[in-house]
Structures are given as C-alpha cells and as structure tokens.
Amino acid sequence: MAGFDIDRVAYLARLALTDEERKAFGAQLETIVAYVDRIAGLDVEGLPATVHGHDVNNIFREDVPTEGLPTEVALANAPARVGDEIRMPRVVE
Amino acid sequence: MMELNKLTIAEALAGLRSGAFTSVELTQALLKTMEASQKDIHAYVTIDAEGALAQAAEADRRRAAGEDAPLLGVPIAVKDNMNVKGQPCTASSRILEGYVAPYDATVIAKLRAAGAVFLGRTNMDEFALGSTTQTSGFGPTENPVARGCVPGGSSGGSAAAVGGDLAIAALGTDTGGSIRQPASHCGIVGVKPTYGRVSRYGVVACASSLDQVGPMTKTVEDAALLMNVLAGPDPMDATSLDEPVPDYTQAWAGADPERPLAGMTLGIPKEYYGEGLDPEVRALAEDAKARAIALGATLKEVSLPHASYGIPTYYICMTAEISANLARFDGVRYGLRVPCDDVVEQYRRTRAEGFGAEVKRRVLLGTFVLSSGYYDAYYGRAQKVRTLIRRDFEAAFAECDALLAPVTPEPAWPLGAYQDDPIRNYLSDVLTVGVNLAGCCALALPAGQTKAGKPVGVQLIGPNFGEMALFRVAKALELKK
C-alpha cells in the first residue's frame, strides 16, 4: 500500500477537516486501508467484475411523459432561492 | 385487558376485522407507549401522532364501509431513510435536518395502498453507516430487551421499536446486515430480500448495489405478510426485477406438522462457525441445527472459501458507492448549507458541518479507493473478488436449499463500547456482508437468549428469489413464545 494522503483525499471528497480530524482519520484510515489490502493476495486474473447482484442490462421503461415535481415542491427544501431558482455563490471567473 | 401494542400484524388484522378494537384504539395504545419510551429507548427520530391518528381514523372509516385491505389499519414504523410524503426524512443526519419528503418512496406508496398507518420514523446509524445506531446525528437508541446495550444497526430504531412493542412491525434497510444484525440483537425477525426483489425508489441511497428494503417483525408470518405487499418490480427502479411474486404466507402450507422440513437440505457453511464466535452464540446456532434435524431437515456441511475476504471487499465496494452517493449532499438543493463566497469552500464547510465522524471516515475511504492511481488496486480488484464471493454462494446452493448460520459473532455489546475502534465495529458484519455482495436473500430469526438475557438470532440464507424456502424453514424453526 502506498501512503494514504489525507489532504489529497479530503480535497477530492470536498470535505473540510479540522487538525484533530486530520490526525485521527489519517491514522484510522491507514489502519483500515492496510486491513482491506488483504485482497491484494488473491489471484483475480481474468475474472469478470460484479457490479451488482444480477447480470441485467439496458432496463428501460416506456417513454411516456409523466408529471414531475411542481417547481414549488422541488424548491421547498432549497436552502436559498431567488424567485424560481436556487441561489448559489458565483461559479464563473 | 389486552395490551394492543404487543400484537403481531396477524393478530391486529384479526382484531380489526372482528371489530374487537379499532385502528384508532390500536394506534393510540402504541403512541402512548412510544412517547413514554422515547427518553430511554429512543427508537424514533420523529413521531407523527397527528398523521397516524388521521390515517387510523380513515382506515376505521373504510372498514366500517365494508372495505378491507392487506394491512388496513395496521400501524407500522419506517426507518428514517425512506421518503414519506410531507414528513421529515433525515437518514439520522444533521445534514438533512428540516428536509421534508416531497413524495412517497415506492415501498411507502405500496404500504399506504395496503392501508398501513405510519407511526413515525425510526432512528438509525447516520446514512445507515454503522452497526450500533450510535452514529445517529440525533443520539443513540437503547436495546429494549438487553437493556444498557446497543440495539444493533443500522436499522436499530426499527428493531428496538418492534422488539420493544413500540410498533406492530417496521421497515428497515440492509446493505451489509443492517436488518438482520439488529433483528438478532433485539429478538425479532428480519428479512434481507434478494437484490431487486423490492424497489429502492425514494430510499436514501447508501450503497446502491447492495441496499434492499425489508420487513422487521415479531413473527415469521408477519414478515411474509409484509413481503407480499413490498415485493415486485417498479418502473422507477431499474434494478428491481420482474420476477413473479408468490404468496409468501403459502411457504409453509401443506407441510407435515411433525416433520415440516422433510426433504429439505440445509447447508452449514463451515467458515461461519469458525474461531471468534461467542460460545453462547455458537451453542444457540447448534441448538437451531438440532431442531432442524428433528423437524426433518438434512444437514450438510458446505464451504464458502472466500468468506474471509468479505469484510475487506465489502468495505471497499460499499465506501466507494457511499462516496459517490453522498456527493449529492452539497448544500445546493436541499439540507444544510454553510454559506460561503466560494462554491468549493461552501461544499467543504457544509459537508464538514453536516456529516458525523463515521460518515466522514467512509466518504474518505471511498474517495481513496476510487482515486486515480488506486482505483485498479482497490475498487477494480474488489469487484472481481465480489465475483468469487458470489460464485461461492452459487456453488453452495447447488448442494442445499438454504444455509443456516449465526447472524453476528457475539450478542449485543454495551452502549458506548468500541466507539474509537472502527475495524472492531466493521468485523461485527463478518457473517452478514457476504449475502449483500452476492445479492441473494436471507432471513434472521430469534434463536434464544444468552444467560444474561441477550437475544441471539440465526440466519437462513437462500439463493436469488429463494425467499419461499427461507419462510418455510423459518416458520418451522420459530420458537414458541
């Protein structure tokens, strides 16, 4: 196992950590990664991946228009809104 | 005076149908017990007394008008990760505090159509990540039978509600044992249906390739009655399968009362009886084996050779899916937002504030196993090991009708124990995660109690869509109260 870079992983996960969490999680995750690393010893050459319980693909329902959530209902849980839109910080430079 | 809160679904339906009591009386009896138990057991995150009584009155009105339905007027508890329209749905996370469900999950719509009354939402490990219900953002639940101990998890609130007679029955979800393990710790029946048997639409996603909704009940018959309502395909869940839904209560019909398991072969997976099993848990599993033989079953030792890879494989696959599924909790469309001028900072602070420690740990682990440079060694490899685990079960089912094994290596442990030792907690799932990785079905049922009075269960594991065999065996093995 290569080193567990807590700062890189926390950035990718969009998770701010306190110094205390950084230390505690860093140490715990090193141990957990070392534990799950035991699958490294198995020969899996040529085996197919199991992504979920059944080998079924391309499940479609009839393409029939149905009522979606009304705007008011969809926006009712939004933490901040302007009119019929969700308010967000500026994302363009 | 009959204690209405202690009734099973079958008993409640009989009483409602004969007019011995009304749904309003039944619901009132439960609400009174539930409210009194909240300060110590804390099975519920939210109780909807007003809604439940209105639904009960409506059920009574329908019944008075000559109508009937499979669960008409029966009060049910729902794990807090299923959307019940107009009610809070938090998955016991602070990040969803204040969220109100805009629609019914398919399982809720089905129960509603069957006439069920919704008592409230039960406590759980935050986002179903845990085995003790102690990672809930709203405080732990106590085991109503083994007092001072955890109820198990993640569906610990549902198990405590049913085991403590604070609901007639409940729904849980099982991703790696989250129905079976708490059922075992609280002395009730819990079913993890075959993947694709029950719709996941409207259920807060934990690990989508592993999650299933299932019944948590006082008896095997009740679990079959609920499965009759829950099972079936759903156009809103592309992973639900269009397999015929049998009448699960017919599973034990016509069996010889003396030897109801005659002709059945039960596999004994030797890896599930290995070292590390608590002696009392082992003794109760051996007792179940002896009863199965007395009831006519043939026992056969089988092997699941990759069982010891179950926990590492599960904690890679599950956390990978968690990290992807929980990306939606970013403070944009719903839930908590910690406002900030910079959007990435807003995501980071919102998630830091809203998620508890176990959620953060698993999101970090899942992000790591999916990250560039590590994907092939961890997630890619784990998916292939998952194939080996699935094939182990397929090979075992070629030799038997179902497997019989313990549910957990040890009985419920004291509240607060082992909280700083994640691996210790993860290992408690060692006998349950294989079923979820393989996709097959399993049923946990009470096997007795330890000398200290802690409930212990055994599980029956069946092939895909083999629930009928599980119900047949479980009905025969069920201990008389």
XYZ file of C-alpha atoms in Angstrom:
574
model
C 0.000 0.000 0.000
C 1.228 3.473 -0.880
C 0.878 6.271 1.670
C -2.619 7.488 2.442
C -2.567 11.206 1.619
C -5.334 12.537 3.843
C -5.170 16.082 2.439
C -5.493 14.989 -1.176
C -8.386 12.617 -0.373
C -10.196 15.212 1.771
C -9.897 17.746 -1.046
C -11.294 15.261 -3.594
C -14.153 14.457 -1.188
C -14.899 18.192 -0.736
C -14.622 17.767 2.999
C -13.003 20.367 5.278
C -11.231 18.680 8.199
C -10.073 20.158 11.488
C -6.460 19.468 12.526
C -7.771 16.999 15.081
C -9.862 15.117 12.474
C -6.948 15.191 10.025
C -4.764 13.387 12.546
C -7.404 10.954 13.825
C -8.845 10.000 10.415
C -5.380 9.837 8.863
C -4.260 7.253 11.419
C -7.529 5.270 11.362
C -7.649 5.186 7.579
C -4.040 3.992 7.361
C -5.107 1.030 9.524
C -8.309 0.396 7.559
C -6.523 0.570 4.201
C -3.888 -1.856 5.498
C -6.737 -4.171 6.553
C -8.645 -4.076 3.246
C -5.330 -4.527 1.441
C -5.555 -8.240 2.239
C -7.466 -8.749 -1.034
C -4.181 -7.903 -2.807
C -3.025 -11.506 -2.308
C -5.877 -13.062 -4.298
C -5.481 -14.106 -7.918
C -8.245 -12.293 -9.797
C -6.664 -12.500 -13.249
C -9.334 -12.806 -15.950
C -12.282 -12.658 -13.540
C -15.280 -10.520 -14.517
C -16.298 -7.718 -12.156
C -19.541 -7.999 -10.195
C -21.071 -4.547 -10.216
C -24.366 -5.535 -8.627
C -26.460 -8.583 -7.805
C -27.757 -9.536 -11.244
C -26.484 -9.631 -14.792
C -29.213 -7.479 -16.258
C -28.595 -4.533 -18.538
C -30.459 -1.881 -20.531
C -33.637 -1.815 -18.477
C -35.935 0.838 -19.905
C -39.455 1.850 -19.059
C -41.910 3.096 -21.656
C -41.013 6.622 -22.748
C -44.253 8.188 -21.596
C -44.324 11.750 -20.228
C -45.431 11.926 -16.600
C -45.888 14.759 -14.142
C -42.637 15.793 -12.471
C -42.386 17.557 -9.147
C -44.012 21.006 -9.356
C -41.458 23.854 -9.092
C -42.703 24.972 -5.670
C -42.426 21.443 -4.270
C -38.976 20.902 -5.790
C -37.740 24.214 -4.368
C -39.365 23.843 -0.951
C -36.239 22.221 0.525
C -33.729 24.614 -1.104
C -31.563 26.404 1.458
C -31.595 29.702 -0.500
C -33.572 30.808 -3.528
C -34.254 33.730 -5.832
C -37.653 33.503 -7.494
C -37.877 30.067 -9.116
C -34.165 29.389 -8.876
C -31.726 28.148 -6.267
C -29.245 30.801 -5.142
C -25.559 29.815 -5.292
C -22.228 31.615 -4.988
C -20.766 32.806 -8.314
C -19.010 29.910 -10.090
C -17.581 31.671 -13.168
C -14.317 33.607 -13.022
C -57.153 -6.013 29.141
C -55.264 -6.969 26.025
C -52.104 -4.901 25.517
C -52.712 -3.766 21.967
C -49.127 -2.592 21.383
C -47.897 -6.175 21.814
C -49.933 -7.571 18.924
C -48.489 -9.050 15.760
C -49.738 -7.982 12.318
C -51.806 -11.175 12.048
C -53.360 -10.611 15.494
C -54.003 -6.928 14.797
C -55.728 -7.760 11.499
C -57.862 -10.408 13.194
C -58.941 -7.953 15.901
C -59.628 -5.151 13.415
C -61.596 -7.479 11.151
C -63.688 -8.893 14.007
C -64.326 -5.430 15.433
C -62.632 -6.239 18.776
C -60.857 -2.864 18.567
C -60.391 -0.050 16.079
C -57.268 1.170 14.349
C -57.567 4.424 16.308
C -57.523 2.460 19.604
C -54.576 0.402 18.414
C -52.688 3.481 17.222
C -53.410 5.358 20.460
C -52.093 2.452 22.530
C -48.880 2.455 20.507
C -48.419 6.235 20.583
C -48.768 6.236 24.361
C -46.096 3.534 24.763
C -43.857 5.120 22.122
C -43.912 8.555 23.722
C -43.204 7.143 27.181
C -40.231 5.164 25.835
C -38.561 7.995 23.937
C -36.451 9.287 26.830
C -34.751 5.927 27.419
C -35.157 3.666 24.342
C -35.327 6.487 21.764
C -36.450 4.208 18.938
C -37.926 7.080 16.927
C -36.373 10.175 15.385
C -39.817 11.686 14.804
C -43.282 10.558 15.832
C -46.242 11.655 13.713
C -49.114 11.303 16.208
C -51.474 13.579 14.322
C -50.896 11.940 10.934
C -51.051 8.417 12.370
C -54.357 9.067 14.125
C -55.835 10.624 10.963
C -54.731 7.591 8.902
C -56.131 5.250 11.565
C -59.482 7.085 11.562
C -59.563 6.821 7.765
C -58.827 3.081 7.988
C -61.663 2.675 10.510
C -63.996 4.624 8.234
C -63.087 2.398 5.270
C -63.552 -0.735 7.332
C -66.941 0.477 8.614
C -67.904 0.981 4.956
C -67.170 -2.705 4.308
C -63.706 -2.325 2.772
C -60.658 -4.423 3.609
C -57.013 -4.333 2.508
C -53.931 -6.409 3.380
C -52.774 -4.031 6.149
C -55.862 -1.882 6.680
C -55.377 -0.005 9.953
C -52.083 -1.710 10.956
C -49.559 0.754 12.466
C -46.043 0.440 11.045
C -42.748 2.209 11.807
C -40.460 3.325 8.983
C -36.692 3.727 9.076
C -35.764 7.379 8.676
C -34.150 6.835 5.257
C -37.422 6.331 3.346
C -39.421 9.230 1.949
C -42.916 9.520 3.425
C -44.611 12.444 1.675
C -44.933 15.521 3.876
C -42.829 14.054 6.679
C -39.200 14.707 7.655
C -36.633 12.293 6.213
C -33.129 12.759 7.594
C -31.421 9.336 7.482
C -30.500 10.419 11.040
C -28.103 13.006 9.626
C -27.827 16.641 10.697
C -27.182 17.500 7.060
C -30.844 16.690 6.297
C -32.347 18.317 9.373
C -35.501 20.142 8.294
C -35.840 18.253 4.998
C -39.451 17.365 4.193
C -40.109 14.474 1.783
C -41.818 15.754 -1.381
C -43.059 12.302 -2.431
C -43.606 8.719 -1.222
C -40.952 6.057 -1.730
C -42.420 3.136 -3.705
C -42.418 0.885 -0.610
C -44.324 3.597 1.291
C -46.828 4.034 -1.558
C -47.368 0.256 -1.517
C -47.914 0.149 2.251
C -50.216 3.163 2.013
C -52.275 1.458 -0.706
C -52.448 -1.630 1.541
C -53.965 0.519 4.312
C -50.989 0.820 6.711
C -50.777 3.587 9.318
C -47.399 5.362 9.604
C -46.403 5.923 13.243
C -43.154 7.772 12.651
C -39.584 7.386 11.528
C -37.101 5.259 13.404
C -33.567 6.093 14.435
C -30.629 4.643 12.518
C -26.921 4.985 12.060
C -26.296 8.154 10.058
C -26.949 7.296 6.375
C -27.101 3.634 7.508
C -23.343 3.630 8.152
C -22.855 1.642 11.332
C -23.798 -1.438 13.307
C -24.974 0.111 16.581
C -27.263 3.110 15.813
C -24.766 5.186 17.795
C -23.623 7.164 14.745
C -27.098 8.768 14.518
C -26.916 12.561 14.474
C -29.808 12.617 16.936
C -28.486 10.413 19.747
C -28.333 6.636 20.217
C -31.124 4.054 20.660
C -31.047 1.591 23.539
C -31.810 -2.115 23.170
C -35.289 -2.631 24.704
C -34.571 -6.284 25.599
C -30.864 -6.272 26.525
C -31.040 -3.018 28.459
C -27.847 -0.955 28.558
C -26.745 -2.486 25.258
C -26.843 -1.284 21.659
C -29.811 -2.445 19.558
C -27.513 -3.164 16.627
C -27.697 -1.217 13.413
C -28.075 0.413 11.160
C -31.846 -0.288 11.451
C -31.554 -0.195 15.261
C -34.539 2.101 15.785
C -36.825 -0.202 13.774
C -35.529 -3.274 15.642
C -35.999 -1.555 19.020
C -39.496 -0.405 18.014
C -40.583 -3.946 17.120
C -38.636 -5.709 19.904
C -39.910 -3.207 22.486
C -43.554 -3.382 21.299
C -43.377 0.232 20.110
C -44.725 -0.701 16.650
C -46.631 -3.664 15.252
C -43.924 -4.049 12.587
C -41.312 -1.913 10.853
C -39.342 -1.429 7.669
C -35.564 -1.478 7.628
C -32.837 -1.468 5.017
C -29.982 -3.953 4.764
C -26.743 -3.031 2.979
C -24.354 -5.340 4.862
C -26.551 -6.778 7.612
C -28.465 -3.691 8.763
C -31.794 -5.553 9.059
C -30.543 -8.970 10.209
C -28.000 -7.854 12.817
C -30.341 -5.523 14.796
C -33.157 -8.068 14.421
C -30.854 -10.638 16.027
C -29.864 -8.257 18.855
C -33.482 -7.297 19.612
C -35.065 -10.756 19.313
C -37.176 -10.229 16.198
C -37.475 -11.471 12.602
C -35.799 -9.534 9.771
C -35.641 -10.240 6.049
C -32.996 -9.061 3.574
C -34.764 -9.790 0.276
C -32.935 -10.758 -2.903
C -31.364 -7.724 -4.590
C -34.023 -6.436 -6.996
C -36.946 -8.037 -5.149
C -38.066 -4.739 -3.521
C -37.916 -1.246 -5.030
C -35.312 1.194 -3.730
C -37.018 4.248 -5.275
C -37.346 7.014 -2.684
C -34.953 5.360 -0.241
C -31.900 7.462 0.670
C -29.101 5.635 -1.157
C -26.363 4.097 0.945
C -24.560 1.650 -1.364
C -26.852 1.207 -4.357
C -25.572 -2.190 -5.496
C -26.104 -3.668 -2.009
C -29.149 -1.908 -0.467
C -32.507 -3.658 -0.047
C -35.603 -2.693 1.956
C -37.133 -5.452 4.072
C -39.587 -6.258 6.870
C -38.729 -6.335 10.593
C -41.448 -8.139 12.516
C -42.380 -10.098 15.631
C -43.124 -13.318 13.722
C -42.224 -15.144 10.508
C -45.850 -14.946 9.375
C -45.809 -11.141 9.753
C -42.647 -10.907 7.662
C -44.362 -12.937 4.920
C -47.445 -10.708 5.102
C -45.269 -7.602 4.640
C -43.210 -9.180 1.843
C -46.458 -9.832 -0.026
C -47.001 -6.061 -0.103
C -43.394 -4.913 -0.640
C -42.150 -7.298 -3.345
C -42.373 -6.663 -7.069
C -40.890 -4.668 -9.918
C -41.001 -0.870 -10.068
C -40.599 1.181 -13.252
C -38.857 3.811 -11.099
C -36.076 1.399 -10.048
C -34.251 -0.167 -12.987
C -32.582 -2.682 -10.646
C -35.905 -4.118 -9.466
C -36.606 -7.352 -11.303
C -39.808 -8.519 -12.930
C -39.959 -11.911 -11.226
C -43.307 -13.413 -10.159
C -44.299 -12.568 -6.582
C -45.598 -15.650 -4.773
C -47.899 -15.530 -1.738
C -45.173 -15.823 0.892
C -47.664 -16.961 3.543
C -48.126 -20.140 1.470
C -44.462 -21.091 2.009
C -45.304 -23.461 4.866
C -48.714 -24.604 3.563
C -49.227 -28.346 3.451
C -46.089 -29.177 5.438
C -46.205 -32.268 7.649
C -46.736 -30.807 11.152
C -44.382 -33.406 12.670
C -41.629 -33.124 10.055
C -42.214 -29.816 8.222
C -38.642 -29.755 6.871
C -38.706 -33.283 5.429
C -36.950 -33.344 2.066
C -35.054 -30.125 2.667
C -31.279 -29.879 2.842
C -29.733 -27.112 4.915
C -26.124 -26.204 4.255
C -23.849 -25.448 7.175
C -21.157 -23.055 5.925
C -18.145 -24.117 7.976
C -16.441 -20.702 7.673
C -19.400 -19.108 9.535
C -18.793 -21.349 12.545
C -15.089 -20.549 12.849
C -12.962 -19.037 15.570
C -14.144 -15.791 17.128
C -17.719 -16.982 17.573
C -19.036 -16.290 21.075
C -19.646 -19.651 22.847
C -23.269 -18.841 23.672
C -23.945 -17.725 20.074
C -22.382 -20.974 18.876
C -24.474 -23.044 21.301
C -27.718 -21.404 20.150
C -26.807 -21.964 16.480
C -26.058 -25.622 17.302
C -29.435 -25.815 19.024
C -31.130 -24.496 15.855
C -29.288 -27.148 13.818
C -30.531 -29.873 16.171
C -34.101 -28.612 15.903
C -33.843 -28.517 12.103
C -32.806 -32.174 12.110
C -35.654 -33.073 14.484
C -38.057 -31.291 12.106
C -36.929 -33.481 9.223
C -34.164 -31.470 7.541
C -30.929 -32.989 6.290
C -27.824 -31.009 7.249
C -24.784 -30.861 5.010
C -21.502 -29.086 5.574
C -20.671 -26.672 2.755
C -17.860 -24.201 2.185
C -17.727 -20.502 1.278
C -13.965 -20.428 0.664
C -13.669 -16.665 0.166
C -15.710 -15.741 3.261
C -12.695 -14.174 4.969
C -12.419 -11.670 2.092
C -15.999 -10.486 2.680
C -15.209 -7.616 5.055
C -12.352 -6.059 3.039
C -14.332 -6.439 -0.208
C -17.461 -5.010 1.369
C -15.687 -2.018 2.911
C -14.142 -1.166 -0.468
C -17.296 -1.581 -2.591
C -19.613 -0.018 -0.018
C -17.463 3.038 0.763
C -16.848 3.649 -2.953
C -20.594 3.777 -3.524
C -21.126 5.871 -0.371
C -18.631 8.482 -1.515
C -20.462 8.777 -4.847
C -23.999 8.708 -3.408
C -23.260 11.194 -0.640
C -21.745 13.677 -3.122
C -25.302 14.949 -3.574
C -25.229 16.405 -0.055
C -23.508 19.626 -1.048
C -25.824 22.282 0.377
C -27.218 23.218 -3.029
C -30.719 21.794 -3.484
C -31.714 20.661 -0.001
C -30.457 20.204 3.511
C -27.856 22.161 5.416
C -25.850 24.950 3.779
C -22.942 26.762 5.395
C -22.931 29.900 3.215
C -19.616 30.963 1.739
C -18.498 33.227 -1.144
C -16.522 30.456 -2.809
C -18.526 27.480 -4.051
C -15.936 24.777 -3.291
C -15.425 26.202 0.196
C -19.201 26.115 0.620
C -19.276 22.418 -0.271
C -16.364 21.628 2.052
C -17.728 23.517 5.055
C -21.315 22.323 4.560
C -20.196 18.708 4.495
C -17.793 19.226 7.403
C -20.609 20.676 9.482
C -23.384 18.296 8.393
C -21.696 14.871 8.417
C -20.746 12.896 11.525
C -17.393 11.176 12.076
C -18.286 7.726 10.688
C -19.772 9.240 7.518
C -16.616 11.305 7.013
C -14.399 8.253 7.543
C -16.284 6.203 4.966
C -16.529 9.032 2.428
C -12.754 9.478 2.736
C -12.087 5.757 2.342
C -14.452 5.525 -0.636
C -12.871 8.556 -2.274
C -9.446 6.977 -1.792
C -10.344 3.585 -3.331
C -11.811 5.366 -6.371
C -8.993 7.887 -6.760
C -6.556 7.959 -9.648
C -3.681 5.576 -9.013
C -5.610 3.413 -6.518
C -8.805 2.524 -8.404
C -7.496 -0.685 -10.003
C -5.787 -1.967 -6.860
C -8.809 -1.409 -4.633
C -12.198 -0.850 -6.270
C -11.432 -2.710 -9.500
C -9.945 -5.666 -7.633
C -12.731 -5.743 -5.018
C -15.365 -6.063 -7.757
C -13.555 -9.150 -9.025
C -13.300 -10.626 -5.530
C -17.026 -9.982 -5.302
C -17.415 -12.369 -8.247
C -15.529 -15.055 -6.272
C -17.800 -14.497 -3.264
C -20.926 -14.687 -5.441
C -19.679 -17.927 -7.019
C -19.062 -19.396 -3.552
C -22.745 -18.926 -2.721
C -23.862 -20.296 -6.111
C -21.760 -23.420 -5.556
C -23.146 -23.857 -2.034
C -26.740 -23.578 -3.254
C -26.081 -26.356 -5.772
C -25.824 -28.644 -2.727
C -28.648 -27.365 -0.490
C -31.909 -25.426 -0.313
C -30.675 -22.819 2.176
C -27.796 -22.132 4.544
C -28.150 -21.981 8.330
C -25.664 -19.828 10.262
C -25.289 -17.350 13.114
C -26.044 -13.682 12.310
C -23.390 -11.981 14.401
C -20.247 -13.302 16.107
C -21.393 -12.015 19.511
C -24.522 -10.752 21.298
C -25.307 -7.019 21.661
C -22.500 -5.131 23.395
C -22.798 -2.264 25.918
C -23.681 1.220 24.700
C -20.517 3.258 24.190
C -18.138 0.306 23.813
C -15.582 0.125 20.969
C -16.529 3.513 19.524
C -12.933 4.503 18.775
C -12.168 1.240 17.019
C -13.717 1.270 13.509
C -12.306 -2.132 12.486
C -13.753 -3.747 15.620
C -17.155 -2.424 14.551
C -16.688 -3.438 10.905
C -15.847 -7.011 11.903
C -19.244 -7.406 13.567
C -20.646 -7.604 10.000
C -18.454 -10.578 9.083
C -21.351 -13.080 8.834
C -23.782 -10.779 7.036
C -21.923 -8.852 4.288
C -21.396 -11.877 2.023
C -25.136 -12.096 1.321
C -25.262 -8.478 0.138
C -22.151 -8.862 -2.022
C -23.676 -11.985 -3.638
C -27.132 -10.378 -3.972
C -29.012 -13.352 -2.537
C -31.662 -13.354 0.218
C -31.510 -14.036 3.953
C -33.816 -14.097 6.954
C -32.801 -13.645 10.601
C -34.973 -15.155 13.305
C -34.675 -15.447 17.088
C -32.729 -18.488 18.316
C -32.932 -17.856 22.053
C -31.180 -15.746 24.671
C -27.836 -15.777 26.421
C -27.677 -16.436 30.176
C -27.596 -12.652 30.636
C -30.883 -12.380 28.706
C -29.494 -11.005 25.449
C -31.386 -12.114 22.323
C -29.434 -14.088 19.714
C -30.592 -14.902 16.211
C -29.702 -17.306 13.439
C -29.941 -16.573 9.738
C -31.180 -18.610 6.827
C -29.576 -17.718 3.524
C -31.210 -18.594 0.221
C -30.405 -18.295 -3.491
C -31.748 -15.443 -5.636
C -35.527 -15.281 -5.257
C -35.395 -18.183 -2.805
C -37.435 -16.383 -0.129
C -40.138 -19.090 -0.129
C -37.665 -21.706 1.137
C -36.465 -19.298 3.841
C -40.018 -18.684 5.053
C -40.758 -22.418 5.091
C -37.697 -23.207 7.205
C -38.108 -20.149 9.432
C -41.740 -20.956 10.183
C -40.708 -24.456 11.314
C -37.755 -23.226 13.385
C -39.626 -20.322 15.001
C -39.563 -20.598 18.801
C -42.921 -20.601 20.504
C -43.421 -17.552 22.762
